[in-house]
Short mmCIF file of C-alpha atoms in Angstrom, two decimals:
data_model
loop_
_atom_site.label_atom_id
_atom_site.label_comp_id
_atom_site.label_asym_id
_atom_site.label_seq_id
_atom_site.Cartn_x
_atom_site.Cartn_y
_atom_site.Cartn_z
CA MET A 1 4.48 6.40 5.44
CA LYS A 2 7.73 7.30 3.68
CA THR A 3 7.78 9.79 0.82
CA ILE A 4 9.77 9.42 -2.40
CA GLU A 5 10.41 12.38 -4.70
CA ILE A 6 10.15 11.99 -8.47
CA LYS A 7 11.11 14.85 -10.75
CA GLY A 8 9.42 14.94 -14.12
CA SER A 9 8.39 17.17 -16.99
CA LEU A 10 5.00 17.84 -18.49
CA ARG A 11 4.28 16.22 -21.85
CA LYS A 12 3.50 18.49 -24.76
CA GLU A 13 2.51 15.74 -27.20
CA LEU A 14 0.42 12.66 -26.42
CA GLY A 15 0.00 9.41 -28.30
CA LYS A 16 1.86 6.28 -29.37
CA LYS A 17 4.56 7.98 -31.39
CA ASP A 18 5.55 10.39 -28.62
CA SER A 19 5.43 7.65 -25.96
CA LYS A 20 7.70 5.45 -28.05
CA GLN A 21 10.26 8.26 -28.38
CA LEU A 22 10.14 8.89 -24.62
CA ARG A 23 10.81 5.20 -23.91
CA LYS A 24 13.77 5.19 -26.34
CA SER A 25 15.35 8.00 -24.32
CA GLU A 26 14.86 5.92 -21.09
CA ASN A 27 11.89 7.97 -19.88
CA VAL A 28 8.56 6.64 -18.66
CA PRO A 29 5.27 8.26 -19.76
CA CYS A 30 2.97 8.80 -16.77
CA VAL A 31 -0.48 10.10 -15.90
CA MET A 32 -1.63 11.63 -12.63
CA TYR A 33 -5.39 11.43 -12.13
CA MET A 34 -6.82 14.43 -10.33
CA LYS A 35 -10.28 15.62 -9.38
CA GLU A 36 -10.82 18.04 -12.28
CA ASN A 37 -8.27 17.17 -14.96
CA ASN A 38 -5.43 14.74 -15.51
CA ILE A 39 -1.76 15.64 -15.87
CA HIS A 40 0.39 13.83 -18.45
CA PHE A 41 4.12 13.86 -17.70
CA TYR A 42 7.27 11.81 -18.02
CA ALA A 43 10.21 11.00 -15.74
CA HIS A 44 13.46 9.07 -16.13
CA GLU A 45 13.03 5.34 -15.46
CA ASN A 46 15.77 5.33 -12.76
CA SER A 47 13.67 7.60 -10.53
CA PHE A 48 11.10 4.77 -10.11
CA LYS A 49 13.47 2.10 -8.76
CA ASN A 50 13.01 2.97 -5.05
CA LEU A 51 9.25 3.16 -5.52
CA ILE A 52 8.62 -0.07 -7.42
CA TYR A 53 11.26 -2.53 -6.22
CA THR A 54 10.51 -2.36 -2.49
CA HIS A 55 8.40 -4.20 0.07
CA GLU A 56 6.83 -1.00 1.41
CA ALA A 57 4.14 1.40 0.26
CA HIS A 58 5.17 5.01 -0.30
CA LEU A 59 3.68 8.42 -0.89
CA VAL A 60 5.15 10.19 -3.92
CA LYS A 61 6.07 13.85 -4.12
CA LEU A 62 5.90 14.69 -7.82
CA SER A 63 7.88 17.76 -8.90
CA LEU A 64 6.59 18.78 -12.32
CA ASN A 65 7.82 22.06 -13.86
CA ASN A 66 8.23 23.85 -10.48
CA GLN A 67 4.93 22.56 -9.08
CA GLU A 68 4.66 19.84 -6.44
CA TYR A 69 1.89 17.28 -6.04
CA ARG A 70 1.33 14.50 -3.51
CA ALA A 71 0.25 11.22 -5.05
CA VAL A 72 0.27 7.43 -4.70
CA LEU A 73 1.23 4.91 -7.36
CA HIS A 74 -1.98 3.40 -8.70
CA ASP A 75 -0.86 1.16 -11.57
CA MET A 76 2.23 0.33 -13.60
CA GLN A 77 2.90 -1.55 -16.83
CA PHE A 78 6.04 -3.46 -17.75
CA HIS A 79 7.42 -4.55 -21.13
CA PRO A 80 6.63 -8.28 -21.57
CA VAL A 81 10.16 -9.23 -22.67
CA THR A 82 12.60 -6.76 -21.10
CA ASP A 83 10.62 -6.08 -17.88
CA ARG A 84 11.31 -2.35 -18.20
CA LEU A 85 8.71 0.02 -16.83
CA ILE A 86 6.74 1.41 -19.78
CA HIS A 87 3.91 3.34 -18.06
CA ALA A 88 2.87 4.51 -14.58
CA ASP A 89 -0.42 5.86 -13.24
CA PHE A 90 -0.66 8.04 -10.12
CA VAL A 91 -3.63 9.32 -8.12
CA GLN A 92 -3.42 12.69 -6.39
CA VAL A 93 -3.75 12.64 -2.60
CA SER A 94 -5.52 15.33 -0.60
CA ASP A 95 -5.41 15.79 3.18
CA ASN A 96 -9.14 15.44 3.80
CA LYS A 97 -10.08 12.72 1.27
CA PRO A 98 -9.37 9.01 1.87
CA VAL A 99 -7.20 7.17 -0.62
CA THR A 100 -7.33 3.48 -1.64
CA ILE A 101 -3.97 1.72 -1.96
CA ASP A 102 -2.47 -1.79 -1.85
CA ILE A 103 -0.19 -2.16 1.19
CA PRO A 104 2.22 -5.10 1.62
CA VAL A 105 1.67 -7.67 4.38
CA SER A 106 4.56 -8.23 6.81
CA ILE A 107 4.59 -11.49 8.80
CA VAL A 108 5.73 -11.12 12.42
CA GLY A 109 6.59 -13.88 14.90
CA ASP A 110 7.23 -17.62 14.75
CA ALA A 111 4.07 -19.69 14.30
CA ALA A 112 3.43 -22.49 16.81
CA GLY A 113 2.27 -24.71 13.93
CA VAL A 114 5.60 -24.28 12.13
CA LYS A 115 7.48 -25.32 15.29
CA ALA A 116 5.26 -28.44 15.37
CA GLY A 117 6.24 -29.36 11.79
CA GLY A 118 3.78 -27.39 9.67
CA LYS A 119 4.51 -25.05 6.78
CA LEU A 120 3.60 -21.35 6.80
CA ILE A 121 1.89 -20.27 3.57
CA VAL A 122 1.26 -16.59 2.81
CA LYS A 123 -1.81 -16.40 0.56
CA LYS A 124 -2.11 -12.58 0.25
CA ARG A 125 1.03 -10.47 -0.05
CA HIS A 126 -0.89 -7.17 -0.39
CA LEU A 127 -4.16 -5.94 1.10
CA LYS A 128 -6.34 -3.17 -0.30
CA VAL A 129 -6.69 -0.42 2.32
CA LYS A 130 -8.65 2.85 2.50
CA GLY A 131 -7.69 5.74 4.75
CA LEU A 132 -6.27 9.24 4.96
CA ALA A 133 -2.72 9.59 3.61
CA GLU A 134 -1.17 10.45 6.99
CA ASN A 135 -2.72 7.33 8.60
CA LEU A 136 -1.49 4.80 6.02
CA PRO A 137 1.31 2.49 7.23
CA GLU A 138 4.28 1.33 5.13
CA ASN A 139 3.23 -2.30 5.66
CA LEU A 140 0.58 -4.25 7.57
CA GLU A 141 2.02 -6.44 10.31
CA VAL A 142 0.31 -9.79 10.86
CA ASP A 143 1.33 -11.63 14.06
CA VAL A 144 1.38 -15.42 13.48
CA THR A 145 2.77 -16.46 16.90
CA ASP A 146 -0.43 -18.27 18.02
CA LEU A 147 -1.15 -19.88 14.63
CA ASN A 148 -1.38 -23.69 14.87
CA ILE A 149 -1.46 -26.41 12.21
CA ALA A 150 -4.63 -26.29 10.05
CA HIS A 151 -5.45 -22.77 11.24
CA SER A 152 -5.41 -19.53 9.29
CA ILE A 153 -5.74 -15.77 9.66
CA LYS A 154 -8.41 -14.16 7.50
CA VAL A 155 -8.93 -10.50 6.62
CA GLY A 156 -11.87 -10.39 9.04
CA ASP A 157 -9.52 -11.35 11.92
CA LEU A 158 -7.34 -8.26 11.30
CA SER A 159 -7.99 -4.71 12.44
CA TYR A 160 -5.87 -1.58 12.30
CA ASP A 161 -6.36 1.92 13.69
CA LYS A 162 -7.71 4.65 11.39
CA ILE A 163 -7.70 2.49 8.22
CA GLU A 164 -10.29 0.23 6.63
CA LEU A 165 -9.48 -3.11 4.97
CA LEU A 166 -11.38 -3.44 1.68
CA ASP A 167 -10.65 -7.09 0.85
CA SER A 168 -13.36 -9.68 1.54
CA LYS A 169 -13.57 -10.70 5.22
CA ILE A 170 -13.30 -14.40 4.35
CA THR A 171 -10.09 -14.01 2.30
CA THR A 172 -7.23 -16.00 3.84
CA VAL A 173 -4.06 -13.98 4.45
CA VAL A 174 -1.80 -16.63 6.00
CA THR A 175 -2.23 -20.31 6.93
CA VAL A 176 -0.23 -23.20 8.41
#
């Protein structure tokens, strides 16, 4: 999995008023959830572009006041009108503890049902996965070459090495 570096600064003041001032100066208030305590920080909104607007999952190397942390993006909030990022939540990653993350689905191959006149419909664009950070892929490849008309691939039909799929086994991922 690729790693993206985000440089930020620790927040001294918390609350609505401080968050509003940070957003006016084009910064994004963030929280990193850790085992013992949480870290509140902020980073410039441009440093999130390669993390949010991509079709791959990434690990994040957070550089906060000369300390580095490994984390994954857990949640983000956008302004309802301007679509600017207004808040981001991270979860710290450790080498020996599994992490839960949404990983994008990548469709591979040309479906036999599409060649016969059917239409390929992707029902799930992300799957919830649990595994160690070094075993997590950037995306989950789903081969649709043998998929015929009126057939589908469900989560229970998929399996990957060293990671566990957490979505329901009967959830449809792709269908023709």
